[in-house]
C-alpha positions as a Python dict, from the first residue, in 0.01 Angstrom:
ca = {
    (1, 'X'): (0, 0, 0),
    (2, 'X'): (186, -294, 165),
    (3, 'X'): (447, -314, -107),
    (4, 'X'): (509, 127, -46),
    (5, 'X'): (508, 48, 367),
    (6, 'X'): (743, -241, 293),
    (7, 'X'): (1008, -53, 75),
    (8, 'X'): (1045, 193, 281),
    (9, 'X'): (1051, 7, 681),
    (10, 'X'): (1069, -348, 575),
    (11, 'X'): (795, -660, 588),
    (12, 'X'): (886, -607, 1003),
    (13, 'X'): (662, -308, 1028),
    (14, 'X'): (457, -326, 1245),
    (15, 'X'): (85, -182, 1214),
    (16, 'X'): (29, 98, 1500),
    (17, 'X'): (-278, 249, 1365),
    (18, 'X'): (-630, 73, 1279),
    (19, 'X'): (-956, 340, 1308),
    (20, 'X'): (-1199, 576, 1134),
    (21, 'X'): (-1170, 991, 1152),
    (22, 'X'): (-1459, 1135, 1100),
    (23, 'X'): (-1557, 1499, 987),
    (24, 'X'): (-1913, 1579, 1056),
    (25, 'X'): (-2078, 1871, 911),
    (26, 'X'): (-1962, 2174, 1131),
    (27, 'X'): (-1625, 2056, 1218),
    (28, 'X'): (-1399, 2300, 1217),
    (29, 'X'): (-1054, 2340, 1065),
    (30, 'X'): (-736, 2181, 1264),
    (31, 'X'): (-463, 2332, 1357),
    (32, 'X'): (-197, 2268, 1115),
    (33, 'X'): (2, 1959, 1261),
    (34, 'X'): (272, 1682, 1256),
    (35, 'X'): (129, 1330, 1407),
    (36, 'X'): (456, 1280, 1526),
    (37, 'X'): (779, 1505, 1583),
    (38, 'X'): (1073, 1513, 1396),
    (39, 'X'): (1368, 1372, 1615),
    (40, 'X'): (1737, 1363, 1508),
    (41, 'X'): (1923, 1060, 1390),
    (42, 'X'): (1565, 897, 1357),
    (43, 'X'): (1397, 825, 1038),
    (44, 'X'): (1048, 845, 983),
    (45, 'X'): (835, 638, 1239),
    (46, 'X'): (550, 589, 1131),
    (47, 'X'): (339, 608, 771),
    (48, 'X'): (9, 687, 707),
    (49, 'X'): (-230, 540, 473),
    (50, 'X'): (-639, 745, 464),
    (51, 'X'): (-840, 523, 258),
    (52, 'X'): (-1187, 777, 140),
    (53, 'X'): (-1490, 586, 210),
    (54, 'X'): (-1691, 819, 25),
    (55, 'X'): (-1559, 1064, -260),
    (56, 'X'): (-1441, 1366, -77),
    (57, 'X'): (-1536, 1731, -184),
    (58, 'X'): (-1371, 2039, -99),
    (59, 'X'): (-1698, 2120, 127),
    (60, 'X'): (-1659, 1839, 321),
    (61, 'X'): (-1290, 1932, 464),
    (62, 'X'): (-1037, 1739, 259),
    (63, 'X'): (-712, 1737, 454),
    (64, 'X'): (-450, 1997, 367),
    (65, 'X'): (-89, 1830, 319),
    (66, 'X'): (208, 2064, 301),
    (67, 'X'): (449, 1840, 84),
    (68, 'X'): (839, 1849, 190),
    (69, 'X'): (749, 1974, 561),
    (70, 'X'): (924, 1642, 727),
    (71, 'X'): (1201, 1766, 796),
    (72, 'X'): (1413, 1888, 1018),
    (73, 'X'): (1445, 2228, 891),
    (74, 'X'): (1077, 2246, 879),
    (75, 'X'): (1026, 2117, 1206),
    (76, 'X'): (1229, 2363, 1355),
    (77, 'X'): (1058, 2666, 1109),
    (78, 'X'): (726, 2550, 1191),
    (79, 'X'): (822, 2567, 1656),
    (80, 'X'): (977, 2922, 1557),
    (81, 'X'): (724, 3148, 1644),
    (82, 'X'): (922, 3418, 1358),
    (83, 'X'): (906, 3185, 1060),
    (84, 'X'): (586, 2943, 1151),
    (85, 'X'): (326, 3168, 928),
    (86, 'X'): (582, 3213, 672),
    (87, 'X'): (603, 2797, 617),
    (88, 'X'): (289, 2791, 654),
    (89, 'X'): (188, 3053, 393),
    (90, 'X'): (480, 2978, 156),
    (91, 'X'): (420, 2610, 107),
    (92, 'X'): (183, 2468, -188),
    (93, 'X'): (-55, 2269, -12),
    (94, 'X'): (-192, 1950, -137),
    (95, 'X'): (-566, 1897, -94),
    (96, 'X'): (-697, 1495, -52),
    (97, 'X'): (-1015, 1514, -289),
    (98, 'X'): (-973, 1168, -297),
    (99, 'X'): (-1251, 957, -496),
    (100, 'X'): (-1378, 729, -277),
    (101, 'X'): (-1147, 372, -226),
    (102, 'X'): (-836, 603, -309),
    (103, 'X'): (-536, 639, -30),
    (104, 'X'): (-338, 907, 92),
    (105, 'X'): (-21, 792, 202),
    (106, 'X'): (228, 1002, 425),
    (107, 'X'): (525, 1029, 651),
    (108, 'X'): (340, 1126, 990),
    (109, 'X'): (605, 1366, 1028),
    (110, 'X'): (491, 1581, 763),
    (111, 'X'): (234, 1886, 840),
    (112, 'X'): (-116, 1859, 753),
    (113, 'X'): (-482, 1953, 897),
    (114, 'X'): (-800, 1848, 825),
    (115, 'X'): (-1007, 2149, 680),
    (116, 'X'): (-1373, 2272, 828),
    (117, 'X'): (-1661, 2043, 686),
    (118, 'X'): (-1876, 2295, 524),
    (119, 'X'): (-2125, 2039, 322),
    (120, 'X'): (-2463, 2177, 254),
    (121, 'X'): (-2610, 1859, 165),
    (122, 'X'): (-2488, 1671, 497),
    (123, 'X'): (-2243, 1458, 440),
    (124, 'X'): (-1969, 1372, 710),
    (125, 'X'): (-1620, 1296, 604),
    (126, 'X'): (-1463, 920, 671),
    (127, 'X'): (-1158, 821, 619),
    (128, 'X'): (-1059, 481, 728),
    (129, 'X'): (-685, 516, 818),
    (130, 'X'): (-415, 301, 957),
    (131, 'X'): (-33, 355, 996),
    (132, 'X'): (284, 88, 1038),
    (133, 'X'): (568, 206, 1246),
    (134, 'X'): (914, 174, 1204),
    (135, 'X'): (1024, -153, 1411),
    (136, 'X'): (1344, 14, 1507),
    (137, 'X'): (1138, 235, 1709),
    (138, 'X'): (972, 190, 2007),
    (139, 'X'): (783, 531, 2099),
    (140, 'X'): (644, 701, 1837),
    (141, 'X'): (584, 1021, 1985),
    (142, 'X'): (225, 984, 1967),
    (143, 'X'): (-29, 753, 2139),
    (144, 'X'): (-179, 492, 1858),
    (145, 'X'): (-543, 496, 1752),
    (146, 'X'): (-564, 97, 1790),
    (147, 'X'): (-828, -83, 2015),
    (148, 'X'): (-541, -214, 2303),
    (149, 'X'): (-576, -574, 2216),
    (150, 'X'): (-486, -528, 1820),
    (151, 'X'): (-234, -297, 1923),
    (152, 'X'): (-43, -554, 2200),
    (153, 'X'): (-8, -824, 1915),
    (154, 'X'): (235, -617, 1756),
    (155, 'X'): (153, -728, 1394),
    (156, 'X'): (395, -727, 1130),
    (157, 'X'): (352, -644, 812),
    (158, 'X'): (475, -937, 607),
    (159, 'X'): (227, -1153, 842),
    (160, 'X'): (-86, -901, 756),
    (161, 'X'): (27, -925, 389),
    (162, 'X'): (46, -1318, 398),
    (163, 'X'): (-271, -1351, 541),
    (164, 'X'): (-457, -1141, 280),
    (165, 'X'): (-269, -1342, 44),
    (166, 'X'): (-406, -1651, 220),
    (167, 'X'): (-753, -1497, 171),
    (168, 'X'): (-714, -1386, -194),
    (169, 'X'): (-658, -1806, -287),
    (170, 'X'): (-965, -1871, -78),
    (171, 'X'): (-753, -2052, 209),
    (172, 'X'): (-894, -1813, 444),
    (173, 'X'): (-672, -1577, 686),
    (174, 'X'): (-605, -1708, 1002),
    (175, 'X'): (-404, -1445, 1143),
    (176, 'X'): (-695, -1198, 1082),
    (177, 'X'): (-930, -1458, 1215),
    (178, 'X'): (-700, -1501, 1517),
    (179, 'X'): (-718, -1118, 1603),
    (180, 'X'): (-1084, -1104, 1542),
    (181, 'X'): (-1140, -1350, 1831),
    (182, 'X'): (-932, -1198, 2095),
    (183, 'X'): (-1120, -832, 2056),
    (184, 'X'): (-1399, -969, 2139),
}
């Protein structure tokens, strides 16, 4: 995942998102949604990454993805209240059955939903997620899902990467250990 993130904003990106979304049985659909807008002259801001902690079934709402919709002319299809169904109906979704430890990763500009968890059995939907923004931009156009003192450290990617290096050679991760401490 850190090599995609990388290629695309640099070891500089900076992680923005760090939480769990959860789908308990009788959730209903979303509305279909960007995370953040599409704005001119900007790239993307921010990408995605939902990590399944359990394998996800279509009962217990997978989230929908409509490929290709980050865009500017989709944006602006999708606010139009004359061609919004017709995106919405003409575009092949993507459904994230993922087996559990598999990723999802998007551009948080594309449109998606999360679908209704229908499970008969009882199982709830997690999906541990986290996103890295663009350093060239400062607002997102969303508010983060971080706890505040993760999110004020603004931590780059190459550091994060390092560190779980670091940890992989069994020389420990002091960055990680460093943010531990000051949440709690």
């Amino acid at each position: 995942v850190g090599g995609i993130v990388e290629s695309i904003f640099g070891d500089g990106a900076i992680l923005h998102e760090f939480s769990c979304l959860m789908s308990d049985v009788g959730s209903q659909r979303q509305v279909i949604h960007p995370d953040t807008p599409f704005v001119d002259g900007k790239g993307p801001v921010l990408y995605t990454c939902f990590i399944a902690l359990q394998d996800v079934t279509m009962d217990m709402g997978p989230t929908t993805w409509l490929p290709r919709t980050h865009t500017r002319e989709a944006h602006a299809a999708f606010k139009d209240p004359f061609t919004k169904d017709e995106i919405v109906s003409n575009t092949p979704a993507k459904l994230g059955l993922l087996p559990k430890g598999s990723c999802g990763i998007f551009d948080s500009r594309l449109l998606h939903c999360g679908t209704a968890n229908r499970s008969n059995e009882g199982k709830s939907r997690a999906l541990f997620y986290f996103s890295f923004k663009n350093p060239e931009v400062e607002y997102t156009g969303n508010p983060a899902s971080i706890r505040l003192e993760l999110g004020a450290e603004n931590v780059p990617l190459g550091k994060l990467m390092s560190d779980l290096e670091s940890f992989e050679r069994g020389e420990g991760c002091p960055l990680i250990d460093e943010l531990g401490r000051k949440m709690r």
